[in-house]
Amino acid sequence: MNINIIIQQVINFLQLGSIYALCALSFTMVYGVARLVNFAHGSIFGVSMYVLFFASTFLFERIKSPWFVYVIVLIIASVVTSLIALLLESAAYKPLKNAPKIAVVVSSVGAGMAIQYLILNLAGSKALRMPALIPNLRIELAGIPVPLYKIMVIVIAILTMVILNVIIKGTRLGVAMRAVSQDRIAAGFMGIDTGRVVSASFVFGAVIASVAASLYGTAYSIFAYDVGEGIIWWSFIAAVLGGIGSISGAVLGGYIIGAISIIAPILLPVSSYKDIVAFAVLIIVLLVKPTGLMGKKDIEKI
Amino acid sequence: MNNSKRSGEPILKVDNLQVSYGKIAAVRGISFEVYRGEIVALLGANGAGKTTTLNALTGVIPIKDGTITFNGKRIRNLATNKITEMGMVHVPEGRHIFPDLTVGENLRIAAYLYEGKDRNLFLERRESVFALFPTLKERINQQGGTLSGGEQQMLAIGRALITGCEMLLLDEPSMGLAPMLVKEILSTVEKIAKNGQTILLVEQNAMMAMDIATYSYVLETGKIVYEGTSDSIKSQDKIVKVYLG
């Protein structure tokens, strides 16, 4: 293998890993704060893809500045998916506040299917091609041509993670989110409106999913109504691998799943064996450390 | 204790409070009052409904019936954070400190409602907490989860004080602590009350609680079976033997 291919594969890994990391992050945010596994999240991702597609198709015919269009469609997708996420929270989760956990899981799966088939009915089953959201220039990296959009996908993903980290560590809302995720009852005693913080986590999840969708659309362009399904499973696995609820764990899990998806097909005879490798890694990690790589066990001191 | 005069408007008035878990009645129509500056103890054995009462007061669990008046306002079924805002703060059983946050961050979160507007107030209150619990100052950068049980209890009380509450609800502050430490914590609670804080104390350790409480209520299976000044309860061997042994 020559150096050219290696560099390209490293970039492919960083690109895919960044997208998985973002998706896992958006998934883990809701789990961490609201303590519920939101399986409808994949459909939120799907809605985001379609909003990005229609909005950018419409705007690219009218506005010539691609970066401007990118920012606008990202905002539109974030707003639309945030509203859907809030609707989802009040329709599918809040009424089940005192129900057993499994009821909430079933409800989230059902809500996700409802949204997915709504997309199918409204937009049809035909696969679509996302317009180039990020302009595709070629740059040279140490003499090797690299498409700029791949670098931009990685940069935007990392930038999003950094911004998220700053919000969580430094802002009042972020501090409240950490408090609620660690101890919801005590957070209430501190005067934190836990219901609003949980809603905020749904909005965060939707916005991050929208950024991830824009990067996914840029990187792989072809998608259909069920695009969220595969993404949600892999990001769920990435989140569990890293330790669900843990933000750094989600990022780590995302890059590990990304690495497996790129490296396994090169080394193994059949490319779909990568799924076997990914699940094997997941099972081994969970056997050794049931809380995931960065997950913490809840320790109660008496 | 001498301050046994109970008159005027109570800061907290509970009337016919009822709480059920499903079909099981945990608190069956209790009424009690707490006056400003008092330490009032709720005593009784395990399962008497003490913790349930505190949880009902601060909106952690829903109330079936009854009225709760705090500072002249009805607070029945308000959200927990609203009750904190009004000045009644719960230090729960098991402390519930934030384990992954440092001592400093735990204290800062308690100023969530006002720190943005008045940082100096937070620093002032934090200093007075450090004066009560010097250990917390030494451990300011240590994660909450790594503290010992006694230190966690200090942190939980300190955190509640930083909210600026008018009334503290303390649930089993002595639980799981060595006898020496129990004394220390309870004498600090007494000191806090002397500074003007009103305290409702729930304890299984009835004798020690009555040492600092001015007035006590004895609960059994969700009902108040006896009330009086701590001294009058202590003098009644039967009560002590039957309910507080």
mmCIF file of C-alpha atoms in Angstrom, chain B residues 49-133:
data_model
loop_
_atom_site.group_PDB
_atom_site.id
_atom_site.type_symbol
_atom_site.label_atom_id
_atom_site.label_comp_id
_atom_site.label_asym_id
_atom_site.label_seq_id
_atom_site.Cartn_x
_atom_site.Cartn_y
_atom_site.Cartn_z
ATOM 1 C CA GLY B 49 -43.519 8.358 57.024
ATOM 2 C CA LYS B 50 -40.862 10.914 57.925
ATOM 3 C CA THR B 51 -38.984 10.930 54.635
ATOM 4 C CA THR B 52 -42.256 10.728 52.703
ATOM 5 C CA THR B 53 -43.416 13.862 54.490
ATOM 6 C CA LEU B 54 -40.300 15.799 53.488
ATOM 7 C CA ASN B 55 -40.557 14.545 49.909
ATOM 8 C CA ALA B 56 -44.160 15.690 49.761
ATOM 9 C CA LEU B 57 -43.254 19.125 51.140
ATOM 10 C CA THR B 58 -40.697 19.776 48.398
ATOM 11 C CA GLY B 59 -42.668 18.339 45.516
ATOM 12 C CA VAL B 60 -40.526 15.244 45.009
ATOM 13 C CA ILE B 61 -43.644 13.081 45.267
ATOM 14 C CA PRO B 62 -47.257 14.076 44.634
ATOM 15 C CA ILE B 63 -49.668 14.800 47.468
ATOM 16 C CA LYS B 64 -53.032 13.085 47.750
ATOM 17 C CA ASP B 65 -54.687 15.591 50.009
ATOM 18 C CA GLY B 66 -54.050 18.362 52.482
ATOM 19 C CA THR B 67 -52.665 21.885 52.431
ATOM 20 C CA ILE B 68 -49.140 23.135 52.892
ATOM 21 C CA THR B 69 -48.587 26.802 53.575
ATOM 22 C CA PHE B 70 -45.066 28.178 53.473
ATOM 23 C CA ASN B 71 -44.498 31.840 54.266
ATOM 24 C CA GLY B 72 -48.185 32.473 53.770
ATOM 25 C CA LYS B 73 -48.321 30.847 50.320
ATOM 26 C CA ARG B 74 -49.924 27.561 49.356
ATOM 27 C CA ILE B 75 -47.225 25.336 47.892
ATOM 28 C CA ARG B 76 -49.091 22.098 47.377
ATOM 29 C CA ASN B 77 -47.915 20.310 44.226
ATOM 30 C CA LEU B 78 -45.543 23.038 43.102
ATOM 31 C CA ALA B 79 -42.414 21.841 41.270
ATOM 32 C CA THR B 80 -39.358 21.249 43.432
ATOM 33 C CA ASN B 81 -37.364 24.088 41.872
ATOM 34 C CA LYS B 82 -40.217 26.551 42.582
ATOM 35 C CA ILE B 83 -40.199 25.552 46.232
ATOM 36 C CA THR B 84 -36.432 26.099 46.371
ATOM 37 C CA GLU B 85 -37.007 29.516 44.801
ATOM 38 C CA MET B 86 -39.473 30.317 47.572
ATOM 39 C CA GLY B 87 -36.859 29.504 50.195
ATOM 40 C CA MET B 88 -37.486 25.974 51.417
ATOM 41 C CA VAL B 89 -34.622 23.606 50.580
ATOM 42 C CA HIS B 90 -34.386 19.890 51.142
ATOM 43 C CA VAL B 91 -31.176 18.096 52.112
ATOM 44 C CA PRO B 92 -32.237 14.579 51.204
ATOM 45 C CA GLU B 93 -31.488 11.253 52.768
ATOM 46 C CA GLY B 94 -28.297 9.912 51.206
ATOM 47 C CA ARG B 95 -27.044 13.471 50.552
ATOM 48 C CA HIS B 96 -27.455 13.475 46.777
ATOM 49 C CA ILE B 97 -24.367 15.533 46.089
ATOM 50 C CA PHE B 98 -23.187 15.683 42.463
ATOM 51 C CA PRO B 99 -20.472 13.007 42.446
ATOM 52 C CA ASP B 100 -18.597 14.082 39.293
ATOM 53 C CA LEU B 101 -18.523 17.762 40.168
ATOM 54 C CA THR B 102 -15.893 19.188 42.479
ATOM 55 C CA VAL B 103 -16.790 20.528 45.910
ATOM 56 C CA GLY B 104 -16.472 24.043 44.489
ATOM 57 C CA GLU B 105 -18.786 23.227 41.559
ATOM 58 C CA ASN B 106 -21.297 21.576 43.887
ATOM 59 C CA LEU B 107 -21.426 24.759 45.942
ATOM 60 C CA ARG B 108 -21.616 26.961 42.869
ATOM 61 C CA ILE B 109 -24.595 25.085 41.462
ATOM 62 C CA ALA B 110 -26.475 25.994 44.618
ATOM 63 C CA ALA B 111 -26.202 29.619 43.521
ATOM 64 C CA TYR B 112 -27.807 28.730 40.183
ATOM 65 C CA LEU B 113 -30.773 31.029 40.746
ATOM 66 C CA TYR B 114 -28.840 34.198 41.521
ATOM 67 C CA GLU B 115 -25.154 33.874 40.693
ATOM 68 C CA GLY B 116 -25.530 35.583 37.313
ATOM 69 C CA LYS B 117 -27.028 38.628 38.990
ATOM 70 C CA ASP B 118 -25.029 38.741 42.191
ATOM 71 C CA ARG B 119 -21.750 36.866 42.298
ATOM 72 C CA ASN B 120 -20.628 38.577 45.491
ATOM 73 C CA LEU B 121 -23.621 37.205 47.335
ATOM 74 C CA PHE B 122 -22.514 33.714 46.335
ATOM 75 C CA LEU B 123 -18.939 34.325 47.525
ATOM 76 C CA GLU B 124 -20.226 35.771 50.780
ATOM 77 C CA ARG B 125 -22.483 32.807 51.464
ATOM 78 C CA ARG B 126 -19.714 30.415 50.476
ATOM 79 C CA GLU B 127 -17.394 32.039 53.014
ATOM 80 C CA SER B 128 -19.943 31.535 55.768
ATOM 81 C CA VAL B 129 -20.292 27.886 54.741
ATOM 82 C CA PHE B 130 -16.512 27.499 54.871
ATOM 83 C CA ALA B 131 -16.602 29.019 58.352
ATOM 84 C CA LEU B 132 -19.043 26.293 59.431
ATOM 85 C CA PHE B 133 -17.254 23.487 57.584
#
